[in-house]
C-alpha positions as a LaTeX table, in Angstrom:
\begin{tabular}{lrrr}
\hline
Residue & $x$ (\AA) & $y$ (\AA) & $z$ (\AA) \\
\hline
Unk1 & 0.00 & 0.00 & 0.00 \\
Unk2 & 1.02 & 3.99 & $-0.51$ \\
Unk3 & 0.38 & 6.09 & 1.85 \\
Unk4 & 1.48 & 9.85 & 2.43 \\
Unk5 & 2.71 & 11.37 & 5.80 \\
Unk6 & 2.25 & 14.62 & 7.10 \\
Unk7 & 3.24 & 16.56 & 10.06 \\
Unk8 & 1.28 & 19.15 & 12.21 \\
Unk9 & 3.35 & 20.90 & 14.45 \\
Unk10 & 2.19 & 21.92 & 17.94 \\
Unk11 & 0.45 & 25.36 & 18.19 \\
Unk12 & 3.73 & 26.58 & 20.16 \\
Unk13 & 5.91 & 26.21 & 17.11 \\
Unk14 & 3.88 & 26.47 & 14.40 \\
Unk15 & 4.58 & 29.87 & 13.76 \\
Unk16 & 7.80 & 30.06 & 13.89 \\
Unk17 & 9.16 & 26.39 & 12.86 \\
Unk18 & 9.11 & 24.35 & 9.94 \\
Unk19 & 9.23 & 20.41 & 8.37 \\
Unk20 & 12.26 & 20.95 & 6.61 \\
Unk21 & 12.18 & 16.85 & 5.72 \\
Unk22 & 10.95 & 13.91 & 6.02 \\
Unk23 & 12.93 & 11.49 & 4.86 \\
Unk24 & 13.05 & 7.13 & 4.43 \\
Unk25 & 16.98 & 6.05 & 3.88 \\
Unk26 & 17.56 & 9.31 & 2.73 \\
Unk27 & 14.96 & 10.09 & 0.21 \\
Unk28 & 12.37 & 12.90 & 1.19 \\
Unk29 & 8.96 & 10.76 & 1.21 \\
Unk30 & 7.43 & 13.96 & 0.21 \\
Unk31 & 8.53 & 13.92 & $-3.15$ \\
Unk32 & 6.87 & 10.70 & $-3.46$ \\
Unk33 & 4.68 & 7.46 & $-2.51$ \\
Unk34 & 5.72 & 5.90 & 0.76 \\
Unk35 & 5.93 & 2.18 & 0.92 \\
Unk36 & 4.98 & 0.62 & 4.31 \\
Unk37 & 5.08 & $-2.76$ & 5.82 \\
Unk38 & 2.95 & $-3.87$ & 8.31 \\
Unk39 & 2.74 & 0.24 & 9.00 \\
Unk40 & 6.70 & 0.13 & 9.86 \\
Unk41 & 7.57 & 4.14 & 10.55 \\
Unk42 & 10.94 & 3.55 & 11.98 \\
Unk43 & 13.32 & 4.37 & 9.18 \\
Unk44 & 11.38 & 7.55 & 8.84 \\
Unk45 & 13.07 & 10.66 & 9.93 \\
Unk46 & 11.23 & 14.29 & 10.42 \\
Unk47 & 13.41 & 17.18 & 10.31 \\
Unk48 & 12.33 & 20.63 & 11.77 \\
Unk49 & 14.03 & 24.04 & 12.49 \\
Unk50 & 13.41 & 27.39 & 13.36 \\
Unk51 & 15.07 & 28.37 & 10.32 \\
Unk52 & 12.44 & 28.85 & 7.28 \\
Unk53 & 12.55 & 28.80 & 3.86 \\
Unk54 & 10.73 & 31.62 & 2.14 \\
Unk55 & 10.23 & 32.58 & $-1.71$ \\
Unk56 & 9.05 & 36.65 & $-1.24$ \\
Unk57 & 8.44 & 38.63 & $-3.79$ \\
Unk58 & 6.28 & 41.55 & $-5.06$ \\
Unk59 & 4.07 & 41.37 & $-8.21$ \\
Unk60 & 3.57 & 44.71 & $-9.88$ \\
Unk61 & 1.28 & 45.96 & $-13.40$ \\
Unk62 & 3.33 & 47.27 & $-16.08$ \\
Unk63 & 3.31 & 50.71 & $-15.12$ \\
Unk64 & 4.30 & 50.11 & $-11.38$ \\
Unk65 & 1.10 & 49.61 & $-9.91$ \\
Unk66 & 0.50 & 46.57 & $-7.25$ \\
Unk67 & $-1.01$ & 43.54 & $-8.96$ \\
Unk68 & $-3.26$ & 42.46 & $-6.45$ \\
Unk69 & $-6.10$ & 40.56 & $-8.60$ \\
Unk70 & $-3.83$ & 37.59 & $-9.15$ \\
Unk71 & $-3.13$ & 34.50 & $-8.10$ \\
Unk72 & 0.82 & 33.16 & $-7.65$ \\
Unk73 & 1.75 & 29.43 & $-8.46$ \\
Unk74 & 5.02 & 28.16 & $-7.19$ \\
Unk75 & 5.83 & 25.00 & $-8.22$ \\
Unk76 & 9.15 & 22.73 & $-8.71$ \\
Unk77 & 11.09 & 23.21 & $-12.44$ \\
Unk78 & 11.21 & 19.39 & $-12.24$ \\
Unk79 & 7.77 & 17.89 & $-13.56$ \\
Unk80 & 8.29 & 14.99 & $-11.96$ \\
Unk81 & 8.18 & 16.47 & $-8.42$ \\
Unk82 & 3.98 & 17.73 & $-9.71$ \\
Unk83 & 1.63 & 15.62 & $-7.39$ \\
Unk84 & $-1.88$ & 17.13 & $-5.53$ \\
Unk85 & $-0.27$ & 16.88 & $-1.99$ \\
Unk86 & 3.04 & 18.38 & $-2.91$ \\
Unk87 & 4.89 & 20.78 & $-0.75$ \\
Unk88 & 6.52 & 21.72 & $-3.43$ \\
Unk89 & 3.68 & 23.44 & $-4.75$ \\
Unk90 & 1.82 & 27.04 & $-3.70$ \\
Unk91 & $-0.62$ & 28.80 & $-4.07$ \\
Unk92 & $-0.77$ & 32.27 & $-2.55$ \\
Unk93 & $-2.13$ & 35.87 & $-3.28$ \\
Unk94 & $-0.65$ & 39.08 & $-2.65$ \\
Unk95 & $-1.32$ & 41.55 & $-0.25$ \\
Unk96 & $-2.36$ & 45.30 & $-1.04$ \\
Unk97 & 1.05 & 46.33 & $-2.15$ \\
Unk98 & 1.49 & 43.38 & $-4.25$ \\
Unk99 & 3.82 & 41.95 & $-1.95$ \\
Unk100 & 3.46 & 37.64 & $-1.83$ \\
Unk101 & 5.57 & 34.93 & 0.63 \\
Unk102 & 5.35 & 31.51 & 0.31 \\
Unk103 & 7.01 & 29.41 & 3.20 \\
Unk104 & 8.70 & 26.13 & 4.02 \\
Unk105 & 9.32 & 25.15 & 0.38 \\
Unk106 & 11.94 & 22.22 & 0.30 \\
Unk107 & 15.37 & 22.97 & $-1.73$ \\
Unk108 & 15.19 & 22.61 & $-5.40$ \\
Unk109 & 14.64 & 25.02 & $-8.90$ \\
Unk110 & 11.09 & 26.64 & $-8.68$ \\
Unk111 & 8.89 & 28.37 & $-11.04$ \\
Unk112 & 6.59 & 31.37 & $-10.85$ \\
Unk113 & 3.17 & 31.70 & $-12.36$ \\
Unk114 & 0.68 & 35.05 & $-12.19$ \\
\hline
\end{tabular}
């Protein structure tokens, strides 16, 4: 059987720490199906820190104006990494001044999509 796995950190450090992995004999699972035995989780290892990735940006009309009516995509240059539960894959707006942040994406080439 597949199955996906998926942490929720504690209220306390939600805001301020991230999943930077989660891994099975070095692999992040994230990236794709993980394969379980009898449920066996103990190869699995969850990496978190208080330091954050974060793509920022600000998305702007032609003549300067914020571009707030938009939607950004963020999503990995590699098609093969492209799966609904990705966290390689965002979806966020920007604010009034056009400014956007999208956190906690893993390491790897990203793309950008208005």
């Amino acid at each position: 059987a597949s199955w996906e796995l998926s942490v929720t950190l504690p209220p306390a450090l939600a805001g301020t720490w991230g999943v930077q992995s989660i891994t099975r004999e070095g692999v992040d699972i994230r990236d794709q199906p993980l394969r379980m035995d009898a449920g066996d989780l103990r190869d699995v290892v969850i990496g978190i820190s208080p330091q954050r990735s974060a793509v920022t940006g600000t998305l702007s009309t032609a003549g300067g104006a914020p571009a707030t009516d938009y939607f950004i995509v963020i999503f990995p240059a590699d098609r093969a990494l492209w799966h609904e539960t990705s966290p390689r894959v965002q979806v966020v707006r920007p604010s009034l001044d056009g400014a956007f942040s999208a956190r906690d994406l893993p390491a790897g080439t990203y793309r950008l999509a208005a």
